[in-house]
Amino acid sequence: TNQSQRSGTSIPIISVINTTKPFSENPSPLHRTSPPPVENSTKTSNATIYHPPTKYIANLPANETSAKSSSHQLLLPIGDYQLVELQKDASFWNAYNFFKGKDSLGSAGYQIYVDEHRSKELGIAYTDESDSSVVIQSAYLPKKEKGDESTSRSAGRESIRLEGKKRYDYGLFIMDVEHMPFGCGVWPAFWLTDEANWPVHGEIDIVEGVNYQSVAKTALHSTKGCNMYEVPDHVKTGTWDTAVGIPNKKTGIPDMTMRYAQDCFVYNPHQWLNQGCVAVDTEKGTLGAPLNKKGGGVYVLEWDPIFRHIRSWVFTPHTSVPENLRRTIQTAWHEDPKQRVNPDPDEWPLPYGYFSIGEQTNCPSSHFRNMRLVFNLAFCGSVAGNRFHLDCKRQAKVFDTCKEYVATDPKELKEAYWKVRGVYVYEREWERAWL
């Protein structure tokens, strides 16, 4: 992020009251007027002066230097949230590139992603002129005919993967959705990743549906050294996913010990491969078919390493969206920033997902960086495909595999489409600070 574009006008003193309480005893949301005490800090009488990571230190103009020559001048993303990207109608497509090609070996989806030109030919990525929402779906890939080298029966479906043009190291990401894909063999996702440096730069799954699942989840995937074992229950309303029956690497015998998926390390031997740390909503009907029946909803992810957390919400139906968030979405289109309502997550109900990251936590913020938004619609693969016999019992009586079922172009795949009202990305204003 260009720090010069995030500079505010206020010059706060970045200090906090010194406390020896562990995080679990002092879990209240942090405000920009009181950043948390951290290891990289200096005690002065009853206060702790916060020293941010080096990457946030900025050299300000000489005519704005302090009378206190020994003080550091900083720019920090600690101000109010400001809109940095509005993805709606035509602007939605401008924010993404179409990825063309096969799925990754790790995901192994039964689809080929097509470019923008092919998507228009197929009519699987377009703006609905009736309400300005965007639609993302797939098309059946028929068996290759003689002399036709453009398609392959083995690919299953032609689908869409959109990769964001902008990179992020933090932010507030809002998706207003009317319909999301669901059904046997269906695996849609809206997520953050730096795939060229995975898992070193991490992955955050904001919304991910698998087959008929109907409860929202948020998952973090990282290298070793990032876990959520000390996150207290009362900062969130959700719970953690579980890991049971993991085969022992030496004997192959399943370990039936019930464990919560609180380690984000993708190769944790006591969790499923690439399970990560997974927050699960306790409210039913927040994903898939039940969500669609309610007319969709709003998903939000806040990624804020300065204030040491990643938080996630889902509000469905739309009548449950808190007033501040509702007004944020309604006013985002104003060209004059003064006419927009800024999102303030501290005015909303508790999130269902809470992950502690950053200084003085069990997950340094360096595990998640330089990521971009991705929309994709996959089929079968290493997740939906592996769960075929578990989630699709009716279909499994007829078909041996997920691929065999999807290859028949079943009618239920007509429900496998995204209809998105808009995506709104906010970042905190950069404010000048003395240290």
Short mmCIF file of C-alpha atoms in Angstrom, two decimals:
data_model
loop_
_atom_site.label_atom_id
_atom_site.label_comp_id
_atom_site.label_asym_id
_atom_site.label_seq_id
_atom_site.Cartn_x
_atom_site.Cartn_y
_atom_site.Cartn_z
CA THR A 1 0.00 0.00 0.00
CA ASN A 2 1.21 3.50 -0.83
CA GLN A 3 1.51 5.11 2.58
CA SER A 4 1.38 8.63 1.16
CA GLN A 5 -2.18 7.96 0.03
CA ARG A 6 -3.30 6.93 3.50
CA SER A 7 -2.07 9.93 5.50
CA GLY A 8 -4.67 11.65 7.64
CA THR A 9 -4.46 14.99 9.38
CA SER A 10 -4.51 14.12 13.07
CA ILE A 11 -1.33 13.51 15.07
CA PRO A 12 -2.27 11.27 18.00
CA ILE A 13 0.05 10.13 20.78
CA ILE A 14 0.27 6.37 20.43
CA SER A 15 0.27 5.18 24.02
CA VAL A 16 -1.67 2.75 26.17
CA ILE A 17 -2.06 1.97 29.83
CA ASN A 18 0.39 -0.71 30.85
CA THR A 19 -1.25 -4.01 31.76
CA THR A 20 0.05 -7.44 32.67
CA LYS A 21 -3.25 -9.22 32.00
CA PRO A 22 -3.06 -11.95 29.37
CA PHE A 23 -5.18 -11.62 26.27
CA SER A 24 -7.75 -14.10 27.49
CA GLU A 25 -8.53 -11.88 30.50
CA ASN A 26 -8.63 -8.65 28.52
CA PRO A 27 -10.37 -9.51 25.25
CA SER A 28 -12.45 -6.40 24.60
CA PRO A 29 -12.25 -4.90 21.08
CA LEU A 30 -9.33 -2.54 20.61
CA HIS A 31 -9.84 1.04 19.51
CA ARG A 32 -7.44 3.24 17.62
CA THR A 33 -7.16 5.56 20.65
CA SER A 34 -5.69 2.68 22.65
CA PRO A 35 -3.53 0.28 20.63
CA PRO A 36 -2.45 -2.86 22.46
CA PRO A 37 0.71 -3.23 24.50
CA VAL A 38 3.20 -5.26 22.50
CA GLU A 39 6.60 -6.82 22.86
CA ASN A 40 8.19 -4.09 20.77
CA SER A 41 7.45 -1.30 23.23
CA THR A 42 8.98 1.03 25.79
CA LYS A 43 7.63 1.56 29.31
CA THR A 44 7.40 5.14 30.61
CA SER A 45 5.97 5.49 34.13
CA ASN A 46 2.45 3.99 33.90
CA ALA A 47 2.24 3.88 30.12
CA THR A 48 3.58 1.75 27.32
CA ILE A 49 4.59 3.53 24.12
CA TYR A 50 3.68 1.45 21.08
CA HIS A 51 6.44 0.84 18.51
CA PRO A 52 4.79 -0.41 15.29
CA PRO A 53 6.56 -2.71 12.85
CA THR A 54 9.29 -1.02 10.81
CA LYS A 55 7.23 -1.19 7.62
CA TYR A 56 4.82 1.41 9.05
CA ILE A 57 7.50 4.02 9.82
CA ALA A 58 7.38 6.88 7.32
CA ASN A 59 9.63 9.86 6.67
CA LEU A 60 7.44 12.95 6.83
CA PRO A 61 8.25 16.31 5.19
CA ALA A 62 10.90 18.38 6.93
CA ASN A 63 8.52 21.30 7.54
CA GLU A 64 6.36 19.01 9.67
CA THR A 65 9.05 17.84 12.06
CA SER A 66 8.38 17.84 15.75
CA ALA A 67 9.85 20.15 18.34
CA LYS A 68 10.79 16.90 20.03
CA SER A 69 13.69 16.00 17.76
CA SER A 70 14.10 12.58 19.36
CA SER A 71 10.53 11.50 18.52
CA HIS A 72 9.70 9.23 15.62
CA GLN A 73 7.06 10.31 13.14
CA LEU A 74 4.84 7.53 11.87
CA LEU A 75 2.01 6.85 9.52
CA LEU A 76 -0.27 4.10 10.81
CA PRO A 77 -3.48 2.58 9.40
CA ILE A 78 -5.43 3.39 12.57
CA GLY A 79 -8.02 5.89 11.38
CA ASP A 80 -11.60 5.44 10.21
CA TYR A 81 -12.32 3.01 7.43
CA GLN A 82 -12.43 4.62 3.98
CA LEU A 83 -13.67 3.09 0.73
CA VAL A 84 -10.80 2.00 -1.54
CA GLU A 85 -12.63 -0.25 -4.00
CA LEU A 86 -16.28 -0.41 -5.06
CA GLN A 87 -17.03 -3.50 -7.12
CA LYS A 88 -20.52 -3.16 -8.52
CA ASP A 89 -22.06 -3.37 -11.99
CA ALA A 90 -19.35 -2.69 -14.63
CA SER A 91 -16.78 -1.73 -12.00
CA PHE A 92 -16.96 -5.28 -10.62
CA TRP A 93 -15.42 -6.77 -13.76
CA ASN A 94 -12.79 -4.02 -13.89
CA ALA A 95 -11.45 -5.18 -10.53
CA TYR A 96 -10.57 -8.69 -11.73
CA ASN A 97 -8.64 -10.66 -14.31
CA PHE A 98 -10.07 -13.88 -15.75
CA PHE A 99 -7.81 -16.83 -15.08
CA LYS A 100 -7.64 -19.30 -17.95
CA GLY A 101 -6.61 -22.91 -17.56
CA LYS A 102 -6.92 -26.02 -15.41
CA ASP A 103 -7.34 -26.02 -11.66
CA SER A 104 -4.30 -26.38 -9.41
CA LEU A 105 -3.04 -29.87 -8.57
CA GLY A 106 -3.93 -29.30 -4.92
CA SER A 107 -7.57 -28.42 -5.62
CA ALA A 108 -7.92 -30.76 -8.61
CA GLY A 109 -11.34 -29.41 -9.55
CA TYR A 110 -13.33 -30.99 -12.37
CA GLN A 111 -13.48 -27.84 -14.50
CA ILE A 112 -11.51 -25.67 -16.90
CA TYR A 113 -11.48 -21.94 -16.19
CA VAL A 114 -12.17 -19.81 -19.25
CA ASP A 115 -11.09 -16.30 -20.25
CA GLU A 116 -13.37 -13.30 -20.58
CA HIS A 117 -14.01 -13.82 -24.30
CA ARG A 118 -15.09 -17.43 -23.83
CA SER A 119 -17.21 -16.53 -20.80
CA LYS A 120 -19.17 -14.08 -22.94
CA GLU A 121 -19.66 -16.69 -25.64
CA LEU A 122 -21.06 -19.07 -23.05
CA GLY A 123 -22.98 -16.40 -21.15
CA ILE A 124 -21.58 -17.51 -17.78
CA ALA A 125 -20.22 -14.18 -16.49
CA TYR A 126 -22.37 -11.09 -16.95
CA THR A 127 -24.17 -8.18 -15.32
CA ASP A 128 -27.90 -8.57 -14.71
CA GLU A 129 -29.23 -5.30 -16.11
CA SER A 130 -32.45 -5.57 -14.08
CA ASP A 131 -30.69 -4.98 -10.76
CA SER A 132 -26.98 -4.37 -11.60
CA SER A 133 -25.93 -7.56 -9.82
CA VAL A 134 -23.22 -9.76 -11.34
CA VAL A 135 -23.73 -13.42 -12.19
CA ILE A 136 -21.00 -16.07 -12.24
CA GLN A 137 -21.86 -19.60 -13.30
CA SER A 138 -20.58 -22.54 -15.38
CA ALA A 139 -21.40 -24.48 -18.53
CA TYR A 140 -21.39 -28.17 -19.30
CA LEU A 141 -18.39 -29.24 -21.33
CA PRO A 142 -19.70 -31.85 -23.80
CA LYS A 143 -17.80 -34.85 -24.99
CA LYS A 144 -15.21 -33.98 -27.61
CA GLU A 145 -16.35 -34.69 -31.13
CA LYS A 146 -14.10 -35.84 -33.96
CA GLY A 147 -11.88 -33.07 -35.21
CA ASP A 148 -12.88 -30.75 -32.36
CA GLU A 149 -9.81 -29.96 -30.26
CA SER A 150 -11.39 -27.06 -28.33
CA THR A 151 -13.00 -29.10 -25.57
CA SER A 152 -12.18 -32.12 -23.49
CA ARG A 153 -14.63 -34.51 -21.86
CA SER A 154 -12.27 -34.97 -18.93
CA ALA A 155 -12.56 -31.34 -17.86
CA GLY A 156 -16.17 -31.63 -16.70
CA ARG A 157 -17.32 -28.02 -16.89
CA GLU A 158 -16.21 -24.63 -18.17
CA SER A 159 -16.20 -22.26 -15.25
CA ILE A 160 -14.97 -18.94 -13.87
CA ARG A 161 -12.08 -17.92 -11.66
CA LEU A 162 -11.65 -14.18 -11.13
CA GLU A 163 -8.41 -12.88 -9.61
CA GLY A 164 -8.30 -9.40 -8.10
CA LYS A 165 -5.93 -6.81 -9.55
CA LYS A 166 -5.21 -5.13 -6.20
CA ARG A 167 -3.08 -6.58 -3.41
CA TYR A 168 -3.83 -6.20 0.30
CA ASP A 169 -2.05 -6.49 3.63
CA TYR A 170 -5.16 -5.58 5.66
CA GLY A 171 -8.66 -4.30 5.10
CA LEU A 172 -12.41 -4.68 5.59
CA PHE A 173 -14.06 -6.80 2.89
CA ILE A 174 -17.84 -6.77 2.42
CA MET A 175 -19.76 -8.99 0.01
CA ASP A 176 -23.49 -8.45 -0.51
CA VAL A 177 -24.80 -11.62 -2.14
CA GLU A 178 -28.26 -12.60 -3.36
CA HIS A 179 -27.49 -16.17 -4.38
CA MET A 180 -24.50 -18.47 -3.98
CA PRO A 181 -23.74 -21.79 -5.67
CA PHE A 182 -24.76 -25.03 -3.95
CA GLY A 183 -25.44 -28.67 -4.78
CA CYS A 184 -23.71 -32.01 -4.93
CA GLY A 185 -20.20 -31.61 -6.31
CA VAL A 186 -20.29 -27.81 -6.08
CA TRP A 187 -17.36 -25.97 -4.47
CA PRO A 188 -17.57 -22.14 -4.68
CA ALA A 189 -15.35 -19.71 -2.79
CA PHE A 190 -14.67 -16.02 -2.17
CA TRP A 191 -11.21 -15.76 -0.65
CA LEU A 192 -7.87 -13.99 -0.25
CA THR A 193 -4.61 -15.52 -1.42
CA ASP A 194 -1.15 -14.98 -2.84
CA GLU A 195 -1.12 -18.24 -4.76
CA ALA A 196 2.44 -17.78 -6.07
CA ASN A 197 3.68 -17.74 -2.47
CA TRP A 198 1.27 -20.20 -0.88
CA PRO A 199 1.25 -21.03 1.98
CA VAL A 200 4.05 -18.64 3.00
CA HIS A 201 1.82 -15.57 2.51
CA GLY A 202 -1.24 -17.39 3.77
CA GLU A 203 -4.84 -17.80 2.66
CA ILE A 204 -8.10 -16.50 4.11
CA ASP A 205 -11.34 -18.16 3.01
CA ILE A 206 -14.10 -15.60 3.55
CA VAL A 207 -16.93 -17.69 2.10
CA GLU A 208 -16.57 -21.30 0.99
CA GLY A 209 -19.41 -23.67 0.17
CA VAL A 210 -19.04 -27.44 -0.19
CA ASN A 211 -21.87 -29.58 -1.59
CA TYR A 212 -24.95 -29.03 0.61
CA GLN A 213 -23.27 -27.37 3.58
CA SER A 214 -25.48 -24.71 5.14
CA VAL A 215 -23.36 -23.11 7.88
CA ALA A 216 -20.84 -20.32 7.24
CA LYS A 217 -17.16 -20.88 7.98
CA THR A 218 -14.01 -18.77 7.83
CA ALA A 219 -10.69 -20.55 7.42
CA LEU A 220 -7.07 -19.41 7.69
CA HIS A 221 -4.23 -21.41 6.13
CA SER A 222 -0.58 -20.70 6.94
CA THR A 223 2.92 -22.02 7.47
CA LYS A 224 3.99 -23.32 10.87
CA GLY A 225 3.76 -20.98 13.85
CA CYS A 226 0.20 -19.66 13.71
CA ASN A 227 -2.49 -21.01 16.02
CA MET A 228 -5.62 -19.86 17.84
CA TYR A 229 -5.38 -21.91 21.03
CA GLU A 230 -5.62 -18.85 23.29
CA VAL A 231 -8.56 -17.07 21.64
CA PRO A 232 -11.25 -16.71 24.34
CA ASP A 233 -14.83 -17.73 23.66
CA HIS A 234 -16.47 -14.46 24.65
CA VAL A 235 -15.03 -12.39 21.76
CA LYS A 236 -17.09 -14.37 19.25
CA THR A 237 -20.38 -16.20 18.86
CA GLY A 238 -19.11 -19.13 16.79
CA THR A 239 -17.09 -22.22 17.53
CA TRP A 240 -14.23 -24.11 15.86
CA ASP A 241 -14.32 -26.85 13.28
CA THR A 242 -13.22 -30.27 14.50
CA ALA A 243 -10.64 -32.84 13.41
CA VAL A 244 -11.52 -36.45 14.22
CA GLY A 245 -10.34 -39.70 12.66
CA ILE A 246 -7.02 -38.45 11.31
CA PRO A 247 -4.99 -41.51 10.19
CA ASN A 248 -1.72 -42.07 12.01
CA LYS A 249 1.11 -41.52 9.50
CA LYS A 250 2.98 -44.64 10.61
CA THR A 251 0.18 -47.13 11.34
CA GLY A 252 -2.69 -45.70 9.29
CA ILE A 253 -5.02 -46.22 12.27
CA PRO A 254 -7.52 -43.35 12.64
CA ASP A 255 -7.06 -41.21 15.74
CA MET A 256 -10.56 -40.73 17.13
CA THR A 257 -9.48 -38.03 19.58
CA MET A 258 -11.73 -35.00 19.05
CA ARG A 259 -9.69 -31.86 18.48
CA TYR A 260 -10.67 -28.36 17.46
CA ALA A 261 -9.12 -27.06 14.24
CA GLN A 262 -7.26 -24.16 15.83
CA ASP A 263 -3.85 -24.58 14.19
CA CYS A 264 -3.63 -22.67 10.90
CA PHE A 265 -0.58 -24.70 9.80
CA VAL A 266 -1.62 -26.53 6.64
CA TYR A 267 0.43 -29.63 7.55
CA ASN A 268 -0.55 -30.06 11.19
CA PRO A 269 -0.41 -33.85 11.66
CA HIS A 270 -3.42 -33.88 14.00
CA GLN A 271 -5.75 -32.11 11.55
CA TRP A 272 -6.88 -32.90 8.03
CA LEU A 273 -4.41 -31.92 5.33
CA ASN A 274 -4.72 -28.18 4.68
CA GLN A 275 -7.63 -27.89 7.12
CA GLY A 276 -6.18 -24.79 8.76
CA CYS A 277 -7.88 -22.98 11.64
CA VAL A 278 -11.59 -22.82 10.94
CA ALA A 279 -14.23 -20.68 12.66
CA VAL A 280 -17.77 -22.03 12.32
CA ASP A 281 -20.99 -20.06 12.76
CA THR A 282 -23.40 -21.56 15.28
CA GLU A 283 -26.43 -20.15 13.48
CA LYS A 284 -27.88 -22.47 10.86
CA GLY A 285 -28.89 -21.38 7.36
CA THR A 286 -25.97 -18.99 6.80
CA LEU A 287 -24.66 -20.68 3.65
CA GLY A 288 -25.91 -22.41 0.52
CA ALA A 289 -29.56 -23.25 -0.16
CA PRO A 290 -31.01 -21.87 3.12
CA LEU A 291 -29.17 -18.58 2.56
CA ASN A 292 -30.59 -18.35 -0.97
CA LYS A 293 -34.13 -18.99 0.26
CA LYS A 294 -33.79 -15.95 2.51
CA GLY A 295 -32.68 -13.78 -0.41
CA GLY A 296 -28.99 -13.96 0.41
CA GLY A 297 -27.09 -11.90 2.94
CA VAL A 298 -23.96 -9.92 3.71
CA TYR A 299 -20.56 -11.44 4.56
CA VAL A 300 -17.83 -9.34 6.15
CA LEU A 301 -14.20 -10.04 6.96
CA GLU A 302 -12.03 -7.59 8.90
CA TRP A 303 -8.28 -8.17 8.59
CA ASP A 304 -6.56 -5.78 11.00
CA PRO A 305 -3.03 -6.75 12.09
CA ILE A 306 -2.45 -3.44 13.90
CA PHE A 307 -5.37 -4.15 16.24
CA ARG A 308 -4.43 -7.83 16.30
CA HIS A 309 -7.40 -9.62 14.84
CA ILE A 310 -9.22 -11.08 11.88
CA ARG A 311 -12.98 -11.10 12.44
CA SER A 312 -15.83 -12.46 10.34
CA TRP A 313 -19.60 -11.90 10.25
CA VAL A 314 -22.56 -13.08 8.21
CA PHE A 315 -25.95 -11.37 8.30
CA THR A 316 -28.94 -13.12 6.74
CA PRO A 317 -31.59 -12.23 5.78
CA HIS A 318 -30.79 -8.67 4.75
CA THR A 319 -33.18 -7.33 7.42
CA SER A 320 -30.68 -8.50 10.04
CA VAL A 321 -27.86 -6.30 8.71
CA PRO A 322 -26.91 -3.76 11.43
CA GLU A 323 -27.80 -0.12 10.72
CA ASN A 324 -24.22 1.10 10.34
CA LEU A 325 -23.37 -1.63 7.82
CA ARG A 326 -26.63 -1.13 5.94
CA ARG A 327 -25.96 2.59 5.58
CA THR A 328 -22.36 1.86 4.59
CA ILE A 329 -23.54 -0.23 1.64
CA GLN A 330 -26.31 2.20 0.68
CA THR A 331 -24.01 5.23 0.55
CA ALA A 332 -20.86 3.66 -0.91
CA TRP A 333 -21.71 4.86 -4.44
CA HIS A 334 -21.45 8.57 -3.51
CA GLU A 335 -18.54 10.26 -5.28
CA ASP A 336 -18.22 12.68 -2.38
CA PRO A 337 -16.60 10.77 0.52
CA LYS A 338 -18.35 13.08 2.98
CA GLN A 339 -21.68 11.63 1.86
CA ARG A 340 -20.60 8.07 2.64
CA VAL A 341 -21.14 6.31 5.94
CA ASN A 342 -17.94 4.67 7.19
CA PRO A 343 -18.23 1.12 8.48
CA ASP A 344 -17.61 0.72 12.20
CA PRO A 345 -17.47 -2.98 13.17
CA ASP A 346 -17.49 -2.09 16.86
CA GLU A 347 -21.12 -0.97 16.39
CA TRP A 348 -22.11 -4.41 15.08
CA PRO A 349 -22.90 -7.59 17.02
CA LEU A 350 -20.04 -9.88 17.95
CA PRO A 351 -18.47 -11.73 15.01
CA TYR A 352 -18.91 -15.46 14.70
CA GLY A 353 -15.23 -15.83 13.83
CA TYR A 354 -12.31 -14.28 15.70
CA PHE A 355 -8.63 -14.94 14.98
CA SER A 356 -5.88 -13.23 16.95
CA ILE A 357 -2.92 -12.17 14.79
CA GLY A 358 -0.01 -9.78 15.17
CA GLU A 359 2.23 -8.74 18.04
CA GLN A 360 1.91 -10.66 21.32
CA THR A 361 -0.31 -13.37 19.82
CA ASN A 362 0.33 -16.92 18.68
CA CYS A 363 0.22 -15.85 15.04
CA PRO A 364 2.61 -13.16 13.71
CA SER A 365 0.92 -10.98 11.10
CA SER A 366 3.64 -11.88 8.58
CA HIS A 367 1.76 -15.14 7.97
CA PHE A 368 -0.83 -13.19 5.95
CA ARG A 369 0.27 -10.61 3.38
CA ASN A 370 0.21 -9.45 -0.22
CA MET A 371 -3.06 -11.22 -0.96
CA ARG A 372 -5.73 -10.58 -3.57
CA LEU A 373 -9.42 -11.37 -3.74
CA VAL A 374 -10.54 -14.41 -5.73
CA PHE A 375 -13.99 -15.56 -6.84
CA ASN A 376 -14.19 -19.05 -8.23
CA LEU A 377 -16.63 -21.85 -8.93
CA ALA A 378 -15.11 -25.33 -8.80
CA PHE A 379 -16.57 -28.82 -8.96
CA CYS A 380 -15.65 -32.03 -7.14
CA GLY A 381 -11.90 -31.84 -6.51
CA SER A 382 -10.00 -32.44 -3.27
CA VAL A 383 -12.81 -31.13 -1.05
CA ALA A 384 -16.28 -31.51 -2.60
CA GLY A 385 -15.15 -34.65 -4.43
CA ASN A 386 -13.62 -36.27 -1.37
CA ARG A 387 -16.84 -35.64 0.57
CA PHE A 388 -19.07 -37.07 -2.19
CA HIS A 389 -20.11 -40.26 -0.35
CA LEU A 390 -20.56 -38.35 2.91
CA ASP A 391 -22.60 -35.39 1.60
CA CYS A 392 -24.29 -36.84 -1.50
CA LYS A 393 -25.71 -40.14 -0.29
CA ARG A 394 -28.56 -40.19 -2.83
CA GLN A 395 -26.23 -39.62 -5.78
CA ALA A 396 -23.62 -42.03 -4.38
CA LYS A 397 -26.13 -44.89 -4.71
CA VAL A 398 -25.97 -44.44 -8.50
CA PHE A 399 -22.51 -42.99 -9.17
CA ASP A 400 -19.17 -44.15 -7.85
CA THR A 401 -17.51 -40.74 -7.92
CA CYS A 402 -18.33 -37.06 -7.90
CA LYS A 403 -16.91 -36.66 -11.41
CA GLU A 404 -19.20 -39.34 -12.80
CA TYR A 405 -22.20 -37.53 -11.35
CA VAL A 406 -21.21 -34.03 -12.52
CA ALA A 407 -20.41 -35.40 -16.00
CA THR A 408 -24.13 -36.15 -16.48
CA ASP A 409 -24.91 -32.40 -16.28
CA PRO A 410 -27.54 -32.87 -13.55
CA LYS A 411 -30.42 -30.37 -13.31
CA GLU A 412 -29.45 -29.30 -9.80
CA LEU A 413 -26.33 -27.62 -11.14
CA LYS A 414 -28.60 -24.87 -12.44
CA GLU A 415 -28.42 -23.61 -8.84
CA ALA A 416 -24.63 -23.48 -9.01
CA TYR A 417 -24.23 -19.76 -9.62
CA TRP A 418 -23.15 -16.61 -7.82
CA LYS A 419 -25.38 -13.54 -7.92
CA VAL A 420 -23.49 -10.74 -6.21
CA ARG A 421 -24.96 -7.31 -5.49
CA GLY A 422 -21.58 -5.80 -4.75
CA VAL A 423 -18.19 -6.08 -3.10
CA TYR A 424 -16.92 -3.20 -0.99
CA VAL A 425 -13.33 -2.92 0.24
CA TYR A 426 -12.28 -0.48 2.95
CA GLU A 427 -8.95 0.36 4.54
CA ARG A 428 -8.21 2.40 7.63
CA GLU A 429 -6.93 5.91 7.01
CA TRP A 430 -3.25 6.45 7.61
CA GLU A 431 -2.86 8.87 10.50
CA ARG A 432 0.27 10.70 11.59
CA ALA A 433 1.58 9.70 14.95
CA TRP A 434 4.38 10.77 17.30
CA LEU A 435 6.51 8.31 19.18
#
